[in-house]
mmCIF file of C-alpha atoms and ligand atoms in Angstrom:
data_model
loop_
_atom_site.group_PDB
_atom_site.id
_atom_site.type_symbol
_atom_site.label_atom_id
_atom_site.label_comp_id
_atom_site.label_asym_id
_atom_site.label_seq_id
_atom_site.Cartn_x
_atom_site.Cartn_y
_atom_site.Cartn_z
ATOM 1 C CA MET A 1 -13.725 -11.048 35.331
ATOM 2 C CA SER A 2 -11.872 -13.423 33.026
ATOM 3 C CA MET A 3 -10.392 -11.923 29.947
ATOM 4 C CA LEU A 4 -12.177 -14.735 28.026
ATOM 5 C CA GLU A 5 -15.594 -13.672 29.099
ATOM 6 C CA PRO A 6 -16.445 -11.969 25.734
ATOM 7 C CA VAL A 7 -15.392 -15.146 23.973
ATOM 8 C CA HIS A 8 -17.565 -17.221 26.267
ATOM 9 C CA LYS A 9 -20.471 -14.951 25.416
ATOM 10 C CA VAL A 10 -19.817 -15.566 21.714
ATOM 11 C CA LEU A 11 -19.722 -19.282 22.442
ATOM 12 C CA GLN A 12 -23.064 -19.048 24.172
ATOM 13 C CA ALA A 13 -24.604 -16.957 21.432
ATOM 14 C CA THR A 14 -23.448 -19.178 18.586
ATOM 15 C CA GLY A 15 -23.672 -22.549 20.211
ATOM 16 C CA HIS A 16 -20.260 -23.430 18.774
ATOM 17 C CA ASP A 17 -17.930 -25.776 20.614
ATOM 18 C CA ALA A 18 -14.920 -23.525 20.242
ATOM 19 C CA ILE A 19 -13.779 -20.145 18.971
ATOM 20 C CA ALA A 20 -10.373 -19.703 17.281
ATOM 21 C CA LEU A 21 -8.715 -16.278 17.200
ATOM 22 C CA VAL A 22 -5.777 -14.957 15.256
ATOM 23 C CA PRO A 23 -4.052 -11.591 15.800
ATOM 24 C CA GLY A 24 -6.124 -8.606 14.808
ATOM 25 C CA ALA A 25 -8.766 -6.302 16.222
ATOM 26 C CA ASN A 26 -10.738 -9.057 18.076
ATOM 27 C CA PHE A 27 -7.562 -10.555 19.569
ATOM 28 C CA LEU A 28 -6.493 -7.089 20.683
ATOM 29 C CA ARG A 29 -9.957 -6.509 22.264
ATOM 30 C CA VAL A 30 -9.827 -9.776 24.097
ATOM 31 C CA PHE A 31 -6.158 -9.977 25.180
ATOM 32 C CA GLY A 32 -5.160 -6.298 25.188
ATOM 33 C CA LYS A 33 -2.286 -6.964 22.904
ATOM 34 C CA ASP A 34 -1.888 -7.591 19.158
ATOM 35 C CA PHE A 35 0.736 -9.396 17.078
ATOM 36 C CA HIS A 36 1.924 -8.799 13.548
ATOM 37 C CA GLN A 37 0.268 -11.186 11.117
ATOM 38 C CA MET A 38 3.175 -12.627 9.165
ATOM 39 C CA GLU A 39 4.408 -15.973 7.884
ATOM 40 C CA ARG A 40 4.440 -17.459 11.384
ATOM 41 C CA PRO A 41 0.955 -18.549 12.522
ATOM 42 C CA LEU A 42 -0.231 -17.559 15.988
ATOM 43 C CA VAL A 43 -3.582 -19.073 16.839
ATOM 44 C CA VAL A 44 -5.635 -19.273 19.998
ATOM 45 C CA VAL A 45 -8.520 -21.831 20.429
ATOM 46 C CA VAL A 46 -11.006 -21.325 23.267
ATOM 47 C CA PRO A 47 -13.200 -24.337 23.791
ATOM 48 C CA LYS A 48 -16.719 -24.185 25.429
ATOM 49 C CA SER A 49 -15.333 -26.308 28.199
ATOM 50 C CA GLY A 50 -11.764 -27.306 29.139
ATOM 51 C CA VAL A 51 -8.493 -25.557 28.879
ATOM 52 C CA PRO A 52 -7.837 -23.008 25.993
ATOM 53 C CA VAL A 53 -4.690 -23.506 23.892
ATOM 54 C CA ALA A 54 -2.441 -21.098 22.067
ATOM 55 C CA VAL A 55 0.106 -21.934 19.231
ATOM 56 C CA VAL A 56 2.717 -19.210 19.447
ATOM 57 C CA PRO A 57 6.004 -18.677 17.492
ATOM 58 C CA ASN A 58 8.920 -19.110 20.018
ATOM 59 C CA LEU A 59 10.366 -15.664 19.236
ATOM 60 C CA GLU A 60 7.035 -14.095 20.451
ATOM 61 C CA LEU A 61 6.935 -15.883 23.719
ATOM 62 C CA GLY A 62 8.343 -12.907 25.654
ATOM 63 C CA SER A 63 5.608 -10.641 24.179
ATOM 64 C CA PHE A 64 2.900 -13.292 24.666
ATOM 65 C CA ALA A 65 3.651 -14.059 28.357
ATOM 66 C CA PRO A 66 2.470 -10.659 29.799
ATOM 67 C CA ILE A 67 -1.016 -11.395 28.364
ATOM 68 C CA GLY A 68 -1.555 -13.841 31.155
ATOM 69 C CA PHE A 69 -3.112 -16.304 28.788
ATOM 70 C CA PRO A 70 -5.305 -18.573 30.873
ATOM 71 C CA GLY A 71 -4.477 -21.787 28.992
ATOM 72 C CA GLU A 72 -1.724 -23.961 27.616
ATOM 73 C CA VAL A 73 0.860 -22.431 25.244
ATOM 74 C CA PHE A 74 2.549 -24.577 22.532
ATOM 75 C CA ASP A 75 5.455 -22.791 20.951
ATOM 76 C CA TRP A 76 7.404 -23.569 17.870
ATOM 77 C CA ARG A 77 10.750 -22.577 16.452
ATOM 78 C CA ASP A 78 11.482 -21.578 12.795
ATOM 79 C CA GLU A 79 13.824 -24.603 12.350
ATOM 80 C CA ASP A 80 11.130 -27.008 13.429
ATOM 81 C CA GLY A 81 8.056 -25.636 11.731
ATOM 82 C CA TYR A 82 4.666 -25.055 13.236
ATOM 83 C CA MET A 83 2.955 -28.356 12.645
ATOM 84 C CA GLY A 84 4.428 -30.001 15.774
ATOM 85 C CA ALA A 85 2.939 -27.267 17.976
ATOM 86 C CA PHE A 86 -0.417 -27.515 16.248
ATOM 87 C CA LYS A 87 -0.426 -31.293 16.722
ATOM 88 C CA ALA A 88 0.270 -30.926 20.486
ATOM 89 C CA ALA A 89 -2.414 -28.229 20.765
ATOM 90 C CA GLY A 90 -4.920 -30.447 18.904
ATOM 91 C CA ALA A 91 -4.088 -33.359 21.266
ATOM 92 C CA ALA A 92 -4.817 -30.963 24.176
ATOM 93 C CA LEU A 93 -8.396 -30.443 22.863
ATOM 94 C CA PRO A 94 -9.844 -33.944 22.982
ATOM 95 C CA GLN A 95 -13.332 -32.385 23.494
ATOM 96 C CA LEU A 96 -13.192 -31.145 19.882
ATOM 97 C CA ALA A 97 -14.042 -34.530 18.392
ATOM 98 C CA LYS A 98 -15.824 -35.457 15.200
ATOM 99 C CA GLY A 99 -18.892 -33.393 14.656
ATOM 100 C CA ALA A 100 -17.665 -30.431 16.802
ATOM 101 C CA ARG A 101 -18.020 -26.922 15.372
ATOM 102 C CA VAL A 102 -15.302 -24.306 15.662
ATOM 103 C CA GLY A 103 -16.082 -20.702 14.868
ATOM 104 C CA VAL A 104 -13.246 -18.752 13.074
ATOM 105 C CA GLU A 105 -12.757 -15.189 11.921
ATOM 106 C CA GLY A 106 -13.557 -15.541 8.273
ATOM 107 C CA GLN A 107 -12.238 -12.173 7.334
ATOM 108 C CA ARG A 108 -9.061 -12.451 9.334
ATOM 109 C CA MET A 109 -7.788 -16.084 9.616
ATOM 110 C CA ARG A 110 -5.462 -17.038 6.771
ATOM 111 C CA VAL A 111 -5.872 -20.207 4.757
ATOM 112 C CA PHE A 112 -2.673 -21.787 6.164
ATOM 113 C CA ASP A 113 -3.859 -21.118 9.765
ATOM 114 C CA LEU A 114 -7.086 -22.889 8.961
ATOM 115 C CA LEU A 115 -5.376 -25.734 7.045
ATOM 116 C CA ALA A 116 -3.117 -26.360 10.140
ATOM 117 C CA LEU A 117 -6.179 -26.517 12.464
ATOM 118 C CA GLN A 118 -8.120 -28.761 10.114
ATOM 119 C CA GLU A 119 -5.220 -31.181 9.965
ATOM 120 C CA VAL A 120 -4.968 -31.616 13.793
ATOM 121 C CA LEU A 121 -8.692 -31.455 14.559
ATOM 122 C CA SER A 122 -10.007 -33.979 12.114
ATOM 123 C CA GLY A 123 -13.670 -34.376 11.753
ATOM 124 C CA VAL A 124 -14.278 -30.875 13.155
ATOM 125 C CA THR A 125 -16.314 -28.464 11.133
ATOM 126 C CA PHE A 126 -14.970 -24.840 10.793
ATOM 127 C CA VAL A 127 -17.581 -22.199 10.380
ATOM 128 C CA ASP A 128 -17.247 -18.514 9.658
ATOM 129 C CA ALA A 129 -18.190 -16.735 12.874
ATOM 130 C CA HIS A 130 -16.618 -13.387 11.995
ATOM 131 C CA ALA A 131 -19.751 -11.305 12.598
ATOM 132 C CA ALA A 132 -20.538 -13.002 15.919
ATOM 133 C CA ILE A 133 -16.880 -12.610 17.225
ATOM 134 C CA SER A 134 -16.604 -9.018 15.989
ATOM 135 C CA ALA A 135 -19.920 -8.157 17.708
ATOM 136 C CA ILE A 136 -17.914 -7.899 20.926
ATOM 137 C CA ARG A 137 -16.588 -4.587 19.490
ATOM 138 C CA LEU A 138 -19.821 -3.215 18.158
ATOM 139 C CA CYS A 139 -20.603 -0.920 21.227
ATOM 140 C CA LYS A 140 -17.656 1.125 22.310
ATOM 141 C CA THR A 141 -16.807 1.844 25.977
ATOM 142 C CA LEU A 142 -16.397 5.396 27.209
ATOM 143 C CA GLU A 143 -12.676 4.744 27.270
ATOM 144 C CA GLU A 144 -12.663 3.574 23.726
ATOM 145 C CA ILE A 145 -14.641 6.576 22.589
ATOM 146 C CA ALA A 146 -12.210 8.874 24.373
ATOM 147 C CA ALA A 147 -9.308 7.241 22.401
ATOM 148 C CA LEU A 148 -11.255 7.726 19.123
ATOM 149 C CA ARG A 149 -11.894 11.408 20.038
ATOM 150 C CA GLU A 150 -8.226 11.921 20.608
ATOM 151 C CA ALA A 151 -7.209 10.195 17.359
ATOM 152 C CA ILE A 152 -9.679 12.384 15.510
ATOM 153 C CA LYS A 153 -8.657 15.602 17.277
ATOM 154 C CA ARG A 154 -5.030 15.088 16.544
ATOM 155 C CA SER A 155 -5.811 14.180 12.898
ATOM 156 C CA GLU A 156 -7.805 17.308 12.449
ATOM 157 C CA VAL A 157 -4.913 19.433 13.842
ATOM 158 C CA ALA A 158 -2.622 17.678 11.277
ATOM 159 C CA LEU A 159 -5.069 18.455 8.375
ATOM 160 C CA GLU A 160 -5.272 22.186 9.265
ATOM 161 C CA ALA A 161 -1.504 22.324 9.530
ATOM 162 C CA THR A 162 -1.209 20.676 6.112
ATOM 163 C CA LEU A 163 -3.600 22.944 4.430
ATOM 164 C CA MET A 164 -1.590 25.917 5.501
ATOM 165 C CA GLN A 165 1.296 24.514 3.494
ATOM 166 C CA VAL A 166 -0.406 23.437 0.280
ATOM 167 C CA LYS A 167 0.515 25.476 -2.750
ATOM 168 C CA VAL A 168 -0.495 25.244 -6.467
ATOM 169 C CA GLY A 169 2.245 23.295 -8.315
ATOM 170 C CA MET A 170 3.071 20.878 -5.452
ATOM 171 C CA THR A 171 2.718 17.182 -6.317
ATOM 172 C CA GLU A 172 0.229 14.959 -4.461
ATOM 173 C CA LYS A 173 3.196 13.079 -2.994
ATOM 174 C CA GLU A 174 4.573 16.302 -1.567
ATOM 175 C CA VAL A 175 1.327 17.050 0.067
ATOM 176 C CA GLU A 176 1.076 13.515 1.407
ATOM 177 C CA ALA A 177 4.514 13.829 2.885
ATOM 178 C CA ILE A 178 3.470 17.002 4.765
ATOM 179 C CA LEU A 179 0.293 15.335 6.004
ATOM 180 C CA LEU A 180 2.216 12.356 7.348
ATOM 181 C CA SER A 181 4.712 14.529 9.081
ATOM 182 C CA GLU A 182 1.944 16.648 10.623
ATOM 183 C CA LEU A 183 0.075 13.576 11.822
ATOM 184 C CA PHE A 184 3.121 12.486 13.786
ATOM 185 C CA ARG A 185 3.796 15.999 14.899
ATOM 186 C CA ALA A 186 0.220 16.061 16.298
ATOM 187 C CA GLY A 187 1.047 13.085 18.440
ATOM 188 C CA CYS A 188 -0.633 10.323 16.643
ATOM 189 C CA ASP A 189 0.725 6.787 17.452
ATOM 190 C CA GLY A 190 0.573 5.724 13.814
ATOM 191 C CA LEU A 191 -1.664 5.762 10.711
ATOM 192 C CA SER A 192 -5.054 4.372 10.409
ATOM 193 C CA PHE A 193 -4.213 3.503 6.817
ATOM 194 C CA ASP A 194 -2.010 4.869 4.014
ATOM 195 C CA PRO A 195 -3.584 8.258 3.483
ATOM 196 C CA ILE A 196 -5.364 9.251 0.237
ATOM 197 C CA VAL A 197 -4.242 12.606 -1.109
ATOM 198 C CA ALA A 198 -5.902 13.031 -4.526
ATOM 199 C CA ALA A 199 -6.187 16.035 -6.776
ATOM 200 C CA GLY A 200 -8.071 16.674 -9.964
ATOM 201 C CA ASP A 201 -9.029 13.489 -11.870
ATOM 202 C CA ASN A 202 -7.432 11.367 -9.125
ATOM 203 C CA ALA A 203 -10.082 12.569 -6.655
ATOM 204 C CA ALA A 204 -12.600 10.733 -8.803
ATOM 205 C CA LYS A 205 -11.084 7.413 -7.732
ATOM 206 C CA PRO A 206 -12.519 6.721 -4.276
ATOM 207 C CA HIS A 207 -9.295 4.977 -3.174
ATOM 208 C CA ALA A 208 -6.526 6.746 -5.181
ATOM 209 C CA SER A 209 -2.840 6.776 -4.542
ATOM 210 C CA ALA A 210 -0.862 10.015 -4.409
ATOM 211 C CA ARG A 211 1.165 10.623 -7.618
ATOM 212 C CA ALA A 212 4.674 11.947 -7.687
ATOM 213 C CA ASP A 213 4.283 13.257 -11.183
ATOM 214 C CA TYR A 214 0.987 15.291 -10.865
ATOM 215 C CA HIS A 215 1.267 18.888 -9.938
ATOM 216 C CA ILE A 216 -1.875 20.355 -8.399
ATOM 217 C CA LYS A 217 -3.371 23.034 -10.382
ATOM 218 C CA ALA A 218 -5.916 25.896 -9.781
ATOM 219 C CA GLY A 219 -9.512 24.677 -9.986
ATOM 220 C CA ASP A 220 -8.576 21.063 -8.804
ATOM 221 C CA ALA A 221 -10.511 19.344 -6.194
ATOM 222 C CA LEU A 222 -8.066 18.124 -3.518
ATOM 223 C CA LEU A 223 -9.325 15.186 -1.439
ATOM 224 C CA PHE A 224 -7.838 14.071 1.791
ATOM 225 C CA ASP A 225 -9.015 10.719 3.281
ATOM 226 C CA PHE A 226 -6.804 9.943 6.181
ATOM 227 C CA GLY A 227 -6.513 9.278 9.902
ATOM 228 C CA GLY A 228 -4.116 8.923 12.701
ATOM 229 C CA ARG A 229 -4.320 6.256 15.377
ATOM 230 C CA TYR A 230 -4.257 6.775 19.041
ATOM 231 C CA ASN A 231 -4.213 4.152 21.641
ATOM 232 C CA HIS A 232 -5.110 1.557 18.901
ATOM 233 C CA PHE A 233 -8.170 3.500 17.756
ATOM 234 C CA SER A 234 -8.412 4.835 14.202
ATOM 235 C CA ALA A 235 -9.625 8.143 12.890
ATOM 236 C CA ASP A 236 -11.076 7.984 9.353
ATOM 237 C CA ILE A 237 -11.753 11.477 7.929
ATOM 238 C CA THR A 238 -12.343 12.814 4.452
ATOM 239 C CA ARG A 239 -12.518 16.393 3.459
ATOM 240 C CA THR A 240 -12.429 17.765 -0.008
ATOM 241 C CA PHE A 241 -11.170 21.234 -0.920
ATOM 242 C CA PHE A 242 -10.790 23.218 -4.116
ATOM 243 C CA VAL A 243 -7.524 24.813 -5.032
ATOM 244 C CA GLY A 244 -7.442 28.454 -6.033
ATOM 245 C CA HIS A 245 -11.043 28.665 -7.271
ATOM 246 C CA VAL A 246 -14.142 26.581 -7.740
ATOM 247 C CA SER A 247 -16.545 26.461 -10.723
ATOM 248 C CA ASP A 248 -20.321 26.800 -10.266
ATOM 249 C CA HIS A 249 -20.704 23.235 -11.409
ATOM 250 C CA ASP A 250 -18.240 21.994 -8.802
ATOM 251 C CA LEU A 251 -19.860 24.032 -6.150
ATOM 252 C CA ALA A 252 -23.268 22.358 -6.928
ATOM 253 C CA PHE A 253 -21.470 19.029 -6.972
ATOM 254 C CA TYR A 254 -19.908 19.677 -3.610
ATOM 255 C CA ASP A 255 -23.180 20.944 -2.061
ATOM 256 C CA THR A 256 -24.893 17.741 -3.142
ATOM 257 C CA VAL A 257 -22.432 15.631 -1.214
ATOM 258 C CA LEU A 258 -22.587 18.027 1.763
ATOM 259 C CA ALA A 259 -26.439 17.698 1.766
ATOM 260 C CA ALA A 260 -26.158 13.905 1.821
ATOM 261 C CA ASN A 261 -23.644 14.026 4.701
ATOM 262 C CA THR A 262 -25.874 16.524 6.624
ATOM 263 C CA LYS A 263 -28.837 14.239 6.102
ATOM 264 C CA GLY A 264 -26.972 11.278 7.564
ATOM 265 C CA ARG A 265 -25.869 13.242 10.612
ATOM 266 C CA GLU A 266 -29.391 14.703 11.121
ATOM 267 C CA ILE A 267 -31.389 11.477 10.913
ATOM 268 C CA SER A 268 -29.225 8.852 12.484
ATOM 269 C CA ARG A 269 -30.426 7.752 15.927
ATOM 270 C CA PRO A 270 -30.662 4.584 18.017
ATOM 271 C CA GLY A 271 -33.488 2.211 16.893
ATOM 272 C CA MET A 272 -32.884 2.989 13.226
ATOM 273 C CA THR A 273 -31.342 0.253 11.091
ATOM 274 C CA ALA A 274 -28.011 0.790 9.227
ATOM 275 C CA SER A 275 -30.112 0.090 6.033
ATOM 276 C CA ASP A 276 -32.440 2.992 6.795
ATOM 277 C CA VAL A 277 -29.474 5.468 7.328
ATOM 278 C CA ASP A 278 -27.919 4.431 4.022
ATOM 279 C CA ASP A 279 -31.234 4.680 2.267
ATOM 280 C CA GLU A 280 -31.839 8.213 3.419
ATOM 281 C CA VAL A 281 -28.345 9.386 2.543
ATOM 282 C CA CYS A 282 -28.266 7.671 -0.852
ATOM 283 C CA LYS A 283 -31.640 9.169 -1.756
ATOM 284 C CA VAL A 284 -30.137 12.657 -1.477
ATOM 285 C CA LEU A 285 -27.499 11.711 -3.990
ATOM 286 C CA GLU A 286 -29.823 9.609 -6.196
ATOM 287 C CA ARG A 287 -32.463 12.400 -6.522
ATOM 288 C CA SER A 288 -29.860 14.970 -7.500
ATOM 289 C CA GLN A 289 -28.680 15.931 -10.956
ATOM 290 C CA PHE A 290 -25.450 13.940 -10.099
ATOM 291 C CA ALA A 291 -27.078 10.628 -9.419
ATOM 292 C CA ALA A 292 -24.956 8.866 -11.958
ATOM 293 C CA PHE A 293 -21.774 9.648 -10.065
ATOM 294 C CA LYS A 294 -22.578 7.729 -6.882
ATOM 295 C CA ARG A 295 -20.264 4.812 -6.241
ATOM 296 C CA HIS A 296 -20.584 3.438 -2.707
ATOM 297 C CA LYS A 297 -22.621 3.019 0.421
ATOM 298 C CA THR A 298 -22.715 5.559 3.181
ATOM 299 C CA GLY A 299 -20.230 4.193 5.634
ATOM 300 C CA HIS A 300 -18.864 1.567 7.926
ATOM 301 C CA GLY A 301 -18.212 0.933 11.604
ATOM 302 C CA LEU A 302 -14.985 2.387 13.013
ATOM 303 C CA GLY A 303 -12.850 1.327 15.982
ATOM 304 C CA LEU A 304 -9.864 -0.909 16.300
ATOM 305 C CA ASP A 305 -10.464 -1.739 12.607
ATOM 306 C CA VAL A 306 -10.928 0.962 10.123
ATOM 307 C CA HIS A 307 -13.774 -0.898 8.354
ATOM 308 C CA GLU A 308 -15.849 -2.967 10.806
ATOM 309 C CA ALA A 309 -19.398 -3.510 11.693
ATOM 310 C CA PRO A 310 -21.936 -2.060 11.359
ATOM 311 C CA GLN A 311 -21.739 -1.543 7.607
ATOM 312 C CA ILE A 312 -24.021 1.435 6.840
ATOM 313 C CA MET A 313 -25.572 -0.173 3.819
ATOM 314 C CA ARG A 314 -29.015 -0.893 2.372
ATOM 315 C CA GLY A 315 -29.896 -4.465 3.367
ATOM 316 C CA ASN A 316 -28.083 -4.389 6.643
ATOM 317 C CA ASN A 317 -30.830 -4.637 9.328
ATOM 318 C CA GLN A 318 -28.424 -4.137 12.187
ATOM 319 C CA VAL A 319 -30.268 -1.803 14.670
ATOM 320 C CA LEU A 320 -28.160 1.116 15.797
ATOM 321 C CA GLU A 321 -27.467 1.255 19.514
ATOM 322 C CA PRO A 322 -25.751 3.801 21.753
ATOM 323 C CA GLY A 323 -21.998 3.368 21.680
ATOM 324 C CA MET A 324 -21.806 2.286 18.062
ATOM 325 C CA VAL A 325 -19.371 4.234 15.992
ATOM 326 C CA PHE A 326 -19.603 4.571 12.306
ATOM 327 C CA THR A 327 -18.689 6.835 9.328
ATOM 328 C CA ILE A 328 -21.009 8.898 7.223
ATOM 329 C CA GLU A 329 -19.093 9.405 3.981
ATOM 330 C CA PRO A 330 -21.216 10.003 0.940
ATOM 331 C CA GLY A 331 -19.213 10.758 -2.204
ATOM 332 C CA LEU A 332 -19.682 11.623 -5.842
ATOM 333 C CA TYR A 333 -17.063 10.756 -8.509
ATOM 334 C CA ARG A 334 -16.906 12.333 -12.074
ATOM 335 C CA ASP A 335 -14.432 10.005 -13.808
ATOM 336 C CA GLY A 336 -11.524 11.870 -15.247
ATOM 337 C CA GLU A 337 -12.590 15.172 -13.754
ATOM 338 C CA ALA A 338 -13.205 15.442 -10.035
ATOM 339 C CA GLY A 339 -14.493 13.688 -6.884
ATOM 340 C CA VAL A 340 -15.927 14.946 -3.690
ATOM 341 C CA ARG A 341 -16.385 12.881 -0.471
ATOM 342 C CA ILE A 342 -17.152 14.292 3.074
ATOM 343 C CA GLU A 343 -16.569 11.680 5.818
ATOM 344 C CA ASP A 344 -17.443 12.105 9.500
ATOM 345 C CA ASP A 345 -17.060 9.685 12.393
ATOM 346 C CA VAL A 346 -20.098 9.587 14.620
ATOM 347 C CA VAL A 347 -21.077 7.884 17.793
ATOM 348 C CA VAL A 348 -24.700 6.823 18.472
ATOM 349 C CA THR A 349 -25.925 8.562 21.651
ATOM 350 C CA GLU A 350 -29.195 7.918 23.623
ATOM 351 C CA ASN A 351 -31.210 10.020 21.225
ATOM 352 C CA GLY A 352 -29.219 10.661 18.055
ATOM 353 C CA ILE A 353 -25.597 10.818 17.114
ATOM 354 C CA GLU A 354 -22.708 12.991 18.041
ATOM 355 C CA SER A 355 -20.105 13.781 15.411
ATOM 356 C CA LEU A 356 -16.633 13.137 16.762
ATOM 357 C CA THR A 357 -15.259 14.900 13.707
ATOM 358 C CA MET A 358 -15.455 18.619 14.053
ATOM 359 C CA PHE A 359 -13.432 19.863 11.026
ATOM 360 C CA PRO A 360 -15.626 22.362 9.070
ATOM 361 C CA ARG A 361 -17.524 20.914 6.105
ATOM 362 C CA GLU A 362 -18.493 24.072 4.270
ATOM 363 C CA LEU A 363 -16.666 24.295 0.950
ATOM 364 C CA ARG A 364 -13.218 25.807 1.398
ATOM 365 C CA VAL A 365 -10.930 27.124 -1.361
ATOM 366 C CA ILE A 366 -7.272 26.811 -0.435
ATOM 367 C CA GLY A 367 -3.857 27.674 -1.866
HETATM 368 N N1 LIG B 1 -14.411 5.284 1.164
HETATM 369 C C1 LIG B 1 -15.551 4.697 0.603
HETATM 370 C C2 LIG B 1 -15.760 3.241 0.896
HETATM 371 O O1 LIG B 1 -14.687 2.535 1.194
HETATM 372 O O2 LIG B 1 -16.807 2.768 0.901
HETATM 373 MN MN1 MN B 2 -11.971 7.327 4.882
HETATM 374 MN MN1 MN B 3 -14.213 5.424 5.854
#
C-alpha cells in the first residue's frame, strides 16, 4: 500500500485536483514523521495524477530522506530563500493549471506557505480542506489506541505521585514543577500541552496558567488539566480536587459536574451524533442550580492533536463510529471563586464507549 493512499482517498472524496500538506498531525499520519513548524516552509503537494512534489529546507534533507517520499524533492538553503524551490516545484506540477483546485489544511498551513504556493501556481484556487484531510485520523487503529492508553496510564501515575506531594502553602508553580517531573519519571515522551495547575480563583479560568505568587490554601479547588505524550499520542485529563476541606456549596458544585461527566460516559454510543452527546451533557449543567457557570462544550476529538475532530458540540452532526476518541469534559466556573472540570478520554466501541482514563472521579480532599 502506498503511503499516499489516505491522501488519494481525500482527493477522491473531495474532487480536488491536489492536496497540500504541511508538518503537523496529518503529515505525521501520512508520512510517519513530523517536522517543526518554523520560519522555514516545508510543503508537500500531492496531485490527483502525476508526481507529488515536496519543498524542503536543505538542513532537513537528512531527516526527510528516510520518509521515502514518492515524488520530487526541491530543497532550498537559507542564503537563497525558499521561492526558487517553490518555483521549481510549481513548474513540476503543470497539471495544476488555471481553474484547478488545491485543498489545504486551513487550520495548519501558515499564510506565507499559502502565499508561496499561490505565487507559483497562478490561476489555481486554494480551498480549505482541513476537515476532509483530518478525517483520515478520525477512527483510530488498535495500535493508535494502545499508544493513547499508554499515554493516559503514565499520566495518571504522574498525577497520583504529584498529589502525594501537594501541601497547603505551595505555589501553583511548585505543584506544576512536581507534575512535570512526575510525567517524565512515569516515562512520557513529552507533554500534550503546557499543563494547567490552577487553585482557588484561578481554577475558574478554564485555561489558566500556574502562578508563582499564589500559595494554595485550605478550601481551594485545585484543578489539574494535563497530559503526557506517548508514541506521538496525547493524553488530556482533568481532575479537580479540594485542599484540606470542602464546603457543602462546593460539594454540590462538584457533584453537578460529575453528574454531567457520568451522563456523557453513560449515553455515548456509535450512531449518536456529537451534537446529541453535547446536548445531553449540557442539559445536566443547564438544569442545575449552577447553570450560569457553564462556559464551554462537552469535548473534542483526541489523538495526534490534542483538539481534533470530532468536536463534541451542539450543531455537529458527525455520527460517532467505533474507533473515534474524544473527551468528555464538562466544567463549571464561578468567576473569582472556584472552578471544577472533570475530563475523561473515551473511545467509541461497538456498543458504547470505553473510558481510557481510569483515575477516580469521586471528590477527593487532598493535602
Ligand atoms: N478545556 C475546555 C475546552 O477547551 O473546551
Ligand atoms: Mn484538558
Ligand atoms: Mn480537553
